PDB file of C-alpha atoms in Angstrom:
ATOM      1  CA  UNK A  13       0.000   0.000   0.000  1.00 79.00           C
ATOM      2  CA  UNK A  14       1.511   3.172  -1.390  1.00 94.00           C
ATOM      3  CA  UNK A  15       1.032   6.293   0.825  1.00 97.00           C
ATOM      4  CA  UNK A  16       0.200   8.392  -2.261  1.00 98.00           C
ATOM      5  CA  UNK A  17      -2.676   9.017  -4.621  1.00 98.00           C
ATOM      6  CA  UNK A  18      -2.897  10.502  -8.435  1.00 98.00           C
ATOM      7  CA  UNK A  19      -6.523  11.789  -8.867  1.00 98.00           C
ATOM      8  CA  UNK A  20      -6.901  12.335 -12.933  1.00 98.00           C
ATOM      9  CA  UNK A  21     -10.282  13.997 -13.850  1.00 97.00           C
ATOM     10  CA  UNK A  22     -11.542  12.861 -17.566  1.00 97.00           C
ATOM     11  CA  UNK A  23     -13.707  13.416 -20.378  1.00 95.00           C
ATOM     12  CA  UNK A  24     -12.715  12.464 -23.923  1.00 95.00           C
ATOM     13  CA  UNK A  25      -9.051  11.791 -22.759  1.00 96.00           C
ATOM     14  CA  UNK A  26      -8.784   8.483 -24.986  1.00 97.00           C
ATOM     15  CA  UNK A  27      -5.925   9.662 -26.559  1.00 96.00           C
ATOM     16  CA  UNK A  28      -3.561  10.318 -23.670  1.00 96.00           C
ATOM     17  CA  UNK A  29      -5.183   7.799 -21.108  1.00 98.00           C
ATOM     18  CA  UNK A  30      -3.245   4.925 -21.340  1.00 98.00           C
ATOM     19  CA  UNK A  31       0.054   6.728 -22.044  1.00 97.00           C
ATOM     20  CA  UNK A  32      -0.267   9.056 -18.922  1.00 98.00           C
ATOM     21  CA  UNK A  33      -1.297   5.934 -16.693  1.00 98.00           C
ATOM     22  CA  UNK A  34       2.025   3.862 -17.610  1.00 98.00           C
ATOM     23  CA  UNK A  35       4.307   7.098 -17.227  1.00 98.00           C
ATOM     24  CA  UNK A  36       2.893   7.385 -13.802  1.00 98.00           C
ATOM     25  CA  UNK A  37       3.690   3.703 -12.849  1.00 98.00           C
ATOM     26  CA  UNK A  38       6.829   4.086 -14.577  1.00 98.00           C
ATOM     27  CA  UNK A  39       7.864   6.318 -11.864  1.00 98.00           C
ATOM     28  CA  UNK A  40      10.779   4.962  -9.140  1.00 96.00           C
ATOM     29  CA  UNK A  41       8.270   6.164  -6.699  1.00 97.00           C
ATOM     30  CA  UNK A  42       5.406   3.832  -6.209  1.00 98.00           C
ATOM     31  CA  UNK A  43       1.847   5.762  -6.567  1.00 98.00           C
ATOM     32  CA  UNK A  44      -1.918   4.531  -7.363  1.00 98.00           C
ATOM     33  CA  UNK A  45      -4.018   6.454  -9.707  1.00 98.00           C
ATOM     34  CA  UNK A  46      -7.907   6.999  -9.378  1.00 98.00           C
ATOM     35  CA  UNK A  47      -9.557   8.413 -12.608  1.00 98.00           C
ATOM     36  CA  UNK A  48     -12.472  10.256 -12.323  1.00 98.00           C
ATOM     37  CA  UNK A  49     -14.088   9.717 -15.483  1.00 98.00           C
ATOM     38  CA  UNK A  50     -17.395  11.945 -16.383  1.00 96.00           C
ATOM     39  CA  UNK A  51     -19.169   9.275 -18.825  1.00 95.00           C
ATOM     40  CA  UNK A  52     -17.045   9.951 -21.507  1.00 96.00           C
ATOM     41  CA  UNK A  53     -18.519   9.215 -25.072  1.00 96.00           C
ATOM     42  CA  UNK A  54     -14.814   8.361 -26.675  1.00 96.00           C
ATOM     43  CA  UNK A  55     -14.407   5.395 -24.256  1.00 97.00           C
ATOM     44  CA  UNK A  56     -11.988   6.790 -21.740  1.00 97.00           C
ATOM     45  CA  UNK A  57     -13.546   4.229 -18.905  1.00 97.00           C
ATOM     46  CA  UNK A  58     -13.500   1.732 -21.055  1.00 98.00           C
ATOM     47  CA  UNK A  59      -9.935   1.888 -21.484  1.00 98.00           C
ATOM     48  CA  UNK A  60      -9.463   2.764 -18.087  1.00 98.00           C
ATOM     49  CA  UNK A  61     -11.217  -0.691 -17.069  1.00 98.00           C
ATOM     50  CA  UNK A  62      -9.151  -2.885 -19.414  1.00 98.00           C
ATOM     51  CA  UNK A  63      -5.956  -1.489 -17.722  1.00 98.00           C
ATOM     52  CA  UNK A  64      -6.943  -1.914 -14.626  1.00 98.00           C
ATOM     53  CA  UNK A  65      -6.077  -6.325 -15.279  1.00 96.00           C
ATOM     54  CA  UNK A  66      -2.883  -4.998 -15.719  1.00 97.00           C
ATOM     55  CA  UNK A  67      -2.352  -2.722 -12.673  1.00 98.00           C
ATOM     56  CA  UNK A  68      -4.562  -4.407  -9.626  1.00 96.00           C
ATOM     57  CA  UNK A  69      -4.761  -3.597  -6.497  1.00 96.00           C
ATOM     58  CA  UNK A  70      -3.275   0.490  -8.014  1.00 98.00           C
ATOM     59  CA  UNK A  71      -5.408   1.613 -10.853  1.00 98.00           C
ATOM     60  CA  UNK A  72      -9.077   2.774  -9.459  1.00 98.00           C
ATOM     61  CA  UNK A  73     -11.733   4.402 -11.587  1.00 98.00           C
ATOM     62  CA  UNK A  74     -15.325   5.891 -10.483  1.00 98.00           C
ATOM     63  CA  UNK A  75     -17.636   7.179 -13.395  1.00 98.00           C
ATOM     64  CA  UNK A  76     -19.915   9.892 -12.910  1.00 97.00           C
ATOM     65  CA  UNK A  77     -23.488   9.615 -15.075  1.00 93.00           C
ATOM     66  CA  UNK A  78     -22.689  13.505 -16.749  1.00 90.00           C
ATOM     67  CA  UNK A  79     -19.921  16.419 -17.087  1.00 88.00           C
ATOM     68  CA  UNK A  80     -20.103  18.270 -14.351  1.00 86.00           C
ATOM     69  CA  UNK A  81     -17.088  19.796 -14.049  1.00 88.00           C
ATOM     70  CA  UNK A  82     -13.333  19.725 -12.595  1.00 92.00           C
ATOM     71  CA  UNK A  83     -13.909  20.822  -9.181  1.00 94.00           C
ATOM     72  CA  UNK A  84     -16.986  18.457  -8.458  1.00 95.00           C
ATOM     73  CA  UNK A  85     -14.765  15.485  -9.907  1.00 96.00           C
ATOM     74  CA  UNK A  86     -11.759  16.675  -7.968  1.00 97.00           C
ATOM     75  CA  UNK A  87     -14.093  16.753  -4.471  1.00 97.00           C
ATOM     76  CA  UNK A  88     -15.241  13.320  -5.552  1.00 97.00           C
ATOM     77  CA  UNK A  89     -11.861  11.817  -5.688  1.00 98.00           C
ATOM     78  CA  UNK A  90     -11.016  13.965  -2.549  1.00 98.00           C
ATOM     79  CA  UNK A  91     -13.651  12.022  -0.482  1.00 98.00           C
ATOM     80  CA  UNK A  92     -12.617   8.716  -2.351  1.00 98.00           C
ATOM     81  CA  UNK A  93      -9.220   9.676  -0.787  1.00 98.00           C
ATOM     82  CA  UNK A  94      -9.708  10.466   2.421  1.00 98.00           C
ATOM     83  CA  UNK A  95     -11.467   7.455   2.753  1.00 98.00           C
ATOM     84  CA  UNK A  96      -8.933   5.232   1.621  1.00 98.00           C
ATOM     85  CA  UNK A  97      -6.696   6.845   4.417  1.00 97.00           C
ATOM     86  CA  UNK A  98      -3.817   8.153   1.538  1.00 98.00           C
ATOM     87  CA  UNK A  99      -1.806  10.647   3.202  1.00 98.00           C
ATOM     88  CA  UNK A 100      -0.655  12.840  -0.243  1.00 98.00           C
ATOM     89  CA  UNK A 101      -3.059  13.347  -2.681  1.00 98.00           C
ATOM     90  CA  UNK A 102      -2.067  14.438  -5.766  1.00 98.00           C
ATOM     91  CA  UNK A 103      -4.289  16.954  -8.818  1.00 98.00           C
ATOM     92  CA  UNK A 104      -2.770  16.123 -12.516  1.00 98.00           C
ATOM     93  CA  UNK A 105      -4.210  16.751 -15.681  1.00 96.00           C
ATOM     94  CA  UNK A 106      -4.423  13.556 -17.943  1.00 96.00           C
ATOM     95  CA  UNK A 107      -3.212  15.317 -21.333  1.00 94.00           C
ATOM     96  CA  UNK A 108       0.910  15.496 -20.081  1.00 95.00           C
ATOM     97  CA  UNK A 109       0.970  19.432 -19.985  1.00 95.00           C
ATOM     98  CA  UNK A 110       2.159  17.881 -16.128  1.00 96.00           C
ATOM     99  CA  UNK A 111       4.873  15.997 -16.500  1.00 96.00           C
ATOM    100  CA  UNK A 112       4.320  12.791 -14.329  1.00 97.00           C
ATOM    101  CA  UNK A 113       8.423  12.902 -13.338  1.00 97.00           C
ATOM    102  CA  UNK A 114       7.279  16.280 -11.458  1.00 98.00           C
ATOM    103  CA  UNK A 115       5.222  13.977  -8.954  1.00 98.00           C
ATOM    104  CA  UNK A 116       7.991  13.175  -7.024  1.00 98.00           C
ATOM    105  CA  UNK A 117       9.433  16.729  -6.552  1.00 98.00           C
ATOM    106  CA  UNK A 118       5.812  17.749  -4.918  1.00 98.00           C
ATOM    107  CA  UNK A 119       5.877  14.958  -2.740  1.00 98.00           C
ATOM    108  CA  UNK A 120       9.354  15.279  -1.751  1.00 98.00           C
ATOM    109  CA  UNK A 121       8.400  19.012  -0.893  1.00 98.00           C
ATOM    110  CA  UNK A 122       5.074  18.065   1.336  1.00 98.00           C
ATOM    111  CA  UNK A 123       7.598  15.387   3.008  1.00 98.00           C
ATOM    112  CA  UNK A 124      10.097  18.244   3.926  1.00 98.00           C
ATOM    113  CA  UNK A 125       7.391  20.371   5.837  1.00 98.00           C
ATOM    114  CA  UNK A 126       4.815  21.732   2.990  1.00 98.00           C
ATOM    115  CA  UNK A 127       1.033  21.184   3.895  1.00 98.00           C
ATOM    116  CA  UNK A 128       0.362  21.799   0.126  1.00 98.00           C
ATOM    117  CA  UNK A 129       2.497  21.314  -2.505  1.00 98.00           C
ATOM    118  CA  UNK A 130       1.796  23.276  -6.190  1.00 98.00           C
ATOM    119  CA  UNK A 131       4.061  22.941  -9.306  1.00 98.00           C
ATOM    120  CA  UNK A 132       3.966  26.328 -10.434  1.00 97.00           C
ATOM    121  CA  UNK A 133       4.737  27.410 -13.698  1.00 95.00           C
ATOM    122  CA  UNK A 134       5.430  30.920 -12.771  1.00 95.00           C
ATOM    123  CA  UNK A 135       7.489  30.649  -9.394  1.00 94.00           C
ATOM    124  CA  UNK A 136      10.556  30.932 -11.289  1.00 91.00           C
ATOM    125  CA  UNK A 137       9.997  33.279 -14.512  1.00 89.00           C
ATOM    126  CA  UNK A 138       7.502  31.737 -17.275  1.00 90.00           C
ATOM    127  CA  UNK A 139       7.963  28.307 -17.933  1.00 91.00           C
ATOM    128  CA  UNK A 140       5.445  27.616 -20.295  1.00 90.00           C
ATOM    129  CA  UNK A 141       5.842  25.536 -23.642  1.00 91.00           C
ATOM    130  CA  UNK A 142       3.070  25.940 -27.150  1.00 85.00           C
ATOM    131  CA  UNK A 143       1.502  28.442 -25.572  1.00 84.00           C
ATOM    132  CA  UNK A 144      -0.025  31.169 -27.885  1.00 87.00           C
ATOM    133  CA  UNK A 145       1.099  34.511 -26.450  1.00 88.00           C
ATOM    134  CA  UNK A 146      -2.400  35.779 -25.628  1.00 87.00           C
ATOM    135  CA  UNK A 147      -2.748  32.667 -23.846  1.00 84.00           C
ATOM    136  CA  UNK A 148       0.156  33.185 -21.823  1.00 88.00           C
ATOM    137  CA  UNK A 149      -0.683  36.936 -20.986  1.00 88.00           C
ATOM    138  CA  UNK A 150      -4.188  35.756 -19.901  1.00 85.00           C
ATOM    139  CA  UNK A 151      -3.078  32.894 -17.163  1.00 85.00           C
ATOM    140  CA  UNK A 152      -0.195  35.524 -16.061  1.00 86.00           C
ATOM    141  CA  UNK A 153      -2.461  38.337 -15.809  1.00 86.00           C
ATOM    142  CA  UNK A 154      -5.072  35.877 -13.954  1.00 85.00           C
ATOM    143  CA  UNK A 155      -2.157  34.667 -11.268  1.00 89.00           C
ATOM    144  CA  UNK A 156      -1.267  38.761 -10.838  1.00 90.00           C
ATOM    145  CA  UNK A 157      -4.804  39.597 -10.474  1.00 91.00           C
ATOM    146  CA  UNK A 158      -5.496  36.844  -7.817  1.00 91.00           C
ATOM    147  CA  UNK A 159      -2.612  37.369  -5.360  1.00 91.00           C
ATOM    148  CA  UNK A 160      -3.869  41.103  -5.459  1.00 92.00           C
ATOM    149  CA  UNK A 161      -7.411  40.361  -4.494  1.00 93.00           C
ATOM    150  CA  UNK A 162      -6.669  37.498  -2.258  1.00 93.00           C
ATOM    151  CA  UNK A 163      -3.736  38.391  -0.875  1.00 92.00           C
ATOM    152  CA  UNK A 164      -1.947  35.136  -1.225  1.00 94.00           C
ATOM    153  CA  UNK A 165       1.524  35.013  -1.554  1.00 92.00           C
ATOM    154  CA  UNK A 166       1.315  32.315  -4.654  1.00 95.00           C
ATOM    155  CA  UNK A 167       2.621  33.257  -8.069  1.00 95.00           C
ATOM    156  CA  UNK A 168       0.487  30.439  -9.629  1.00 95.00           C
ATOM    157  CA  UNK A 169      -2.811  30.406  -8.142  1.00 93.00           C
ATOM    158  CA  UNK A 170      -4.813  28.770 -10.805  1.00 91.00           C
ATOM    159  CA  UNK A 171      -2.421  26.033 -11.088  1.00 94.00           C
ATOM    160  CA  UNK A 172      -3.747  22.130 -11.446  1.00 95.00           C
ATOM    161  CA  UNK A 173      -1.030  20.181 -10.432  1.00 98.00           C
ATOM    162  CA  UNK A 174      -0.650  20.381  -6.822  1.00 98.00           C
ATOM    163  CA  UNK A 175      -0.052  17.654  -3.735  1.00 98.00           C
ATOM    164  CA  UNK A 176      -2.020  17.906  -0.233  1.00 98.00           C
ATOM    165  CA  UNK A 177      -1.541  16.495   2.871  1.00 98.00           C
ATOM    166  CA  UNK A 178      -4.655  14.612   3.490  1.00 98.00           C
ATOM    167  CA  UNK A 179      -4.834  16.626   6.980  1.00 98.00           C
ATOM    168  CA  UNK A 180      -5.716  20.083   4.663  1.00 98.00           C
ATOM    169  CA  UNK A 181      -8.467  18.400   2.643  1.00 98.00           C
ATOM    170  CA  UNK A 182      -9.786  16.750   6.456  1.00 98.00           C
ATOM    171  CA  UNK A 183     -10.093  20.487   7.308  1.00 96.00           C
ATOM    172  CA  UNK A 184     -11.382  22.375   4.384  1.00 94.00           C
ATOM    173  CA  UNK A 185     -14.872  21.618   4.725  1.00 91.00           C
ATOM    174  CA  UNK A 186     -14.987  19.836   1.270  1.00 95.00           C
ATOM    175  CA  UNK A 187     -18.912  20.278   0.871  1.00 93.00           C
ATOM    176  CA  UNK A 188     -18.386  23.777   1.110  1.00 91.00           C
ATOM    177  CA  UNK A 189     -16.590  24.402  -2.090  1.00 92.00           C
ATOM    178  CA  UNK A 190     -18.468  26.891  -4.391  1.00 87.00           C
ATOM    179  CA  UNK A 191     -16.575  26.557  -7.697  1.00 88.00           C
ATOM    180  CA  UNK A 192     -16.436  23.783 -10.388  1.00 83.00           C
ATOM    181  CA  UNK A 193     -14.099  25.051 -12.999  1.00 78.00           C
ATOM    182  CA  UNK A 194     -10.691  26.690 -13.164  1.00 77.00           C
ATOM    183  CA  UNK A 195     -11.901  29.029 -10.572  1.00 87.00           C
ATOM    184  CA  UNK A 196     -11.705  25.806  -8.018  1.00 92.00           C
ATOM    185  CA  UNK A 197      -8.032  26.123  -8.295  1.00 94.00           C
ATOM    186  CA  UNK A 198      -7.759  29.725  -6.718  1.00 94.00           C
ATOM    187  CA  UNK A 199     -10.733  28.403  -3.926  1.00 94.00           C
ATOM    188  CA  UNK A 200      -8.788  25.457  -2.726  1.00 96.00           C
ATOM    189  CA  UNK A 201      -5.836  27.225  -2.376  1.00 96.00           C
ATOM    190  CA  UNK A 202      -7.225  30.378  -0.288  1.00 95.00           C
ATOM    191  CA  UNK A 203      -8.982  27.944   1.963  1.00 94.00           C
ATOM    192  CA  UNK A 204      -5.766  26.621   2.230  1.00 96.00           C
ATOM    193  CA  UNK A 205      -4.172  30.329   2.586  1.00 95.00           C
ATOM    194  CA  UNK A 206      -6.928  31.169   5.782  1.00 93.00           C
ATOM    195  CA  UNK A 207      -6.496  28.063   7.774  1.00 94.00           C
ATOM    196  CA  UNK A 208      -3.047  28.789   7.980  1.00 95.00           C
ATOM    197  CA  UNK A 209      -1.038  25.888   6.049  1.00 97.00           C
ATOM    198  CA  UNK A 210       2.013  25.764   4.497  1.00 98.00           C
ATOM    199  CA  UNK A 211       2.010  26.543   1.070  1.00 98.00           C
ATOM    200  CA  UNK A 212       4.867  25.882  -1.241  1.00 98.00           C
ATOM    201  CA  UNK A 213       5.254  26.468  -5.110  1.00 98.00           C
ATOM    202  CA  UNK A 214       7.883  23.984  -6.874  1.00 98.00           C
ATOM    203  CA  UNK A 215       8.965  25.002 -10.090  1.00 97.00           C
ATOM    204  CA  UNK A 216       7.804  22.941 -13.483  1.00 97.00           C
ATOM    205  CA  UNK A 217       7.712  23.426 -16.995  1.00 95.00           C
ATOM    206  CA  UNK A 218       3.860  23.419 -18.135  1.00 95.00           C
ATOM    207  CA  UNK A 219       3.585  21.604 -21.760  1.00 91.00           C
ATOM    208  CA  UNK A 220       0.289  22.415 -23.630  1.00 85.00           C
ATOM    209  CA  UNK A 221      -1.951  19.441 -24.967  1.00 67.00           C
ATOM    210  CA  UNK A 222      -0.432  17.515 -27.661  1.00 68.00           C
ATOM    211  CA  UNK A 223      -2.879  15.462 -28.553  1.00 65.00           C
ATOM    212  CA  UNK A 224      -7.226  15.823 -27.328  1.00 53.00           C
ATOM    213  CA  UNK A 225      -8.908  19.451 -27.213  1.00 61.00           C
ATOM    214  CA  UNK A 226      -8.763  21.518 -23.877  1.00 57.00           C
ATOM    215  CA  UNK A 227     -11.743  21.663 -22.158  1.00 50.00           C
ATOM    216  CA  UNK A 228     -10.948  26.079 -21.561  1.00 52.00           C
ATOM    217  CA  UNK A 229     -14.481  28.250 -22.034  1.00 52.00           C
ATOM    218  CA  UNK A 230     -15.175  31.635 -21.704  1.00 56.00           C
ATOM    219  CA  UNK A 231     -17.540  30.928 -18.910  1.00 61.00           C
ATOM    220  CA  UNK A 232     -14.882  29.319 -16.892  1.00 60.00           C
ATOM    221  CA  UNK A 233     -12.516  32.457 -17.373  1.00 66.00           C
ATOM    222  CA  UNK A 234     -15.732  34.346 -16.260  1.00 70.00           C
ATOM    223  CA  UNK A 235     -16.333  32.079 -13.305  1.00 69.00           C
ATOM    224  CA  UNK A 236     -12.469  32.912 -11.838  1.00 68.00           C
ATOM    225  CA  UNK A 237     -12.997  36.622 -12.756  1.00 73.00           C
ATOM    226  CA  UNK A 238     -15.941  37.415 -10.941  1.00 80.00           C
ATOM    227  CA  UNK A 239     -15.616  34.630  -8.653  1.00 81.00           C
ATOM    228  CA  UNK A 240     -12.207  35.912  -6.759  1.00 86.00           C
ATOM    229  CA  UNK A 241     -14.118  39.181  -5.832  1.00 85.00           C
ATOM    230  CA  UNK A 242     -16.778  37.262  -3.942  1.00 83.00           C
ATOM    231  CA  UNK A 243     -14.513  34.527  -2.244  1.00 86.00           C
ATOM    232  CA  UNK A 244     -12.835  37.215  -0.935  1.00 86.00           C
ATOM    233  CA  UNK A 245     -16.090  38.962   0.160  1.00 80.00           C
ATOM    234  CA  UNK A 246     -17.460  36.124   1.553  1.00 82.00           C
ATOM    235  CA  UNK A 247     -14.398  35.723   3.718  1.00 82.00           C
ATOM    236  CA  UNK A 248     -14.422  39.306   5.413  1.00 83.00           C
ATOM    237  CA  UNK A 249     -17.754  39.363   6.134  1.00 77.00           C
ATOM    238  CA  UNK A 250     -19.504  36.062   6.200  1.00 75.00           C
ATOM    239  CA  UNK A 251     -16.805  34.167   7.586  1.00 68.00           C
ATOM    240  CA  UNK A 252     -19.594  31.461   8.550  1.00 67.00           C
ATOM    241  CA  UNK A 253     -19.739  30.512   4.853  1.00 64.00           C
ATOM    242  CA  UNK A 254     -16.385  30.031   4.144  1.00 63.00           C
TER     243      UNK A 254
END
């Protein structure tokens, strides 16, 4: 029994499934994986299910009837977590733009003292690869804007790759979470960022989507916008809510 769990949220990864899922056992570090797979219509669970003949006892996989977005799938494999008593949890994105070698650097930093571990892609200048530059400008712009509101002392607030202790998710009042898209990011870290834990950025290089089609929206940009102002209402004056 490894001490450490991958959750990978999915819909319509069939392209990168299999190939992120053996890079991850690959690893000299021994982690399980538990995909969190939204119905997909390409066969992503099916694929998922074949594997898992190949990787017992390590490869998990719950399937949710519709698309309902990151941060409900990433609560789901939270609880399935918790439950399983794994003490680092780890967020990673199924299409490689996190390179599964970076799992061990987060872990390594939550095992030297960090409560929550992010691999930030702007901690250390830009490191950011196939990136249009509009596309850069808006996730920069989005991490300045953030720390301003929030106050947080995180140069990549929006990131998705990211390991907790499973003490910080036992105290963040999972049910609680208001946010389902990239704007679940920024909550789960300033919930982090109230109740006091240790955050720490590790630096990575982020690697846009080779192969599948990003899941990125205008209302999801919206959501994060508009969404930072009120989480950071809601925790100066209704604290009870937060």
């Amino acid at each position: 029994m490894t001490d450490s769990l991958v959750i990978i949220p999915t819909f319509n990864e069939i392209e990168n499934i299999e190939a992120i899922i053996n890079a991850v056992f690959t690893l000299k570090k021994e982690f399980h994986i538990l995909i969190v797979d939204d119905n997909s219509p390409d066969g992503t669970s099916q694929k998922v299910t074949e594997l898992q003949a190949l990787f017992s006892g390590k490869l998990f996989l719950e399937v949710r009837k519709e698309k309902a977005g990151l941060g409900t799938a990433y609560i789901h494999g939270f609880k399935w977590a918790i439950a399983n008593k794994y003490d680092y949890i780890f967020e990673m994105d199924a299409d490689f733009s996190h390179s599964p070698n970076d799992l061990i650097n987060l872990y390594n930093a939550c095992i030297a003292g960090a409560d929550l571990a992010i691999g930030s892609r702007y901690v250390k200048g830009i490191n950011v690869v196939n990136w249009p530059l509009f596309r850069i400008l808006l996730s920069y712009g989005a991490s300045f804007y953030v720390k301003m509101i929030t106050g947080m002392r995180v140069d990549d607030p929006t990131a998705g790759f990211i390991c907790y202790k499973r003490k910080v998710l036992e105290n963040l009042s999972l049910d609680t979470v208001r946010f389902i898209g990239y704007a679940f990011q920024i909550e789960m870290k300033f919930r982090a960022h109230l109740k006091g834990f240790k955050i720490q950025e590790v630096p990575i290089v982020f690697t846009d989507r080779v192969r599948g089609k990003s899941k990125m929206s205008s209302s999801i940009i919206g959501e994060a916008v508009f969404g930072v102002i009120k989480m950071k209402y809601i925790s100066l004056f209704q604290k009870n809510k937060f």
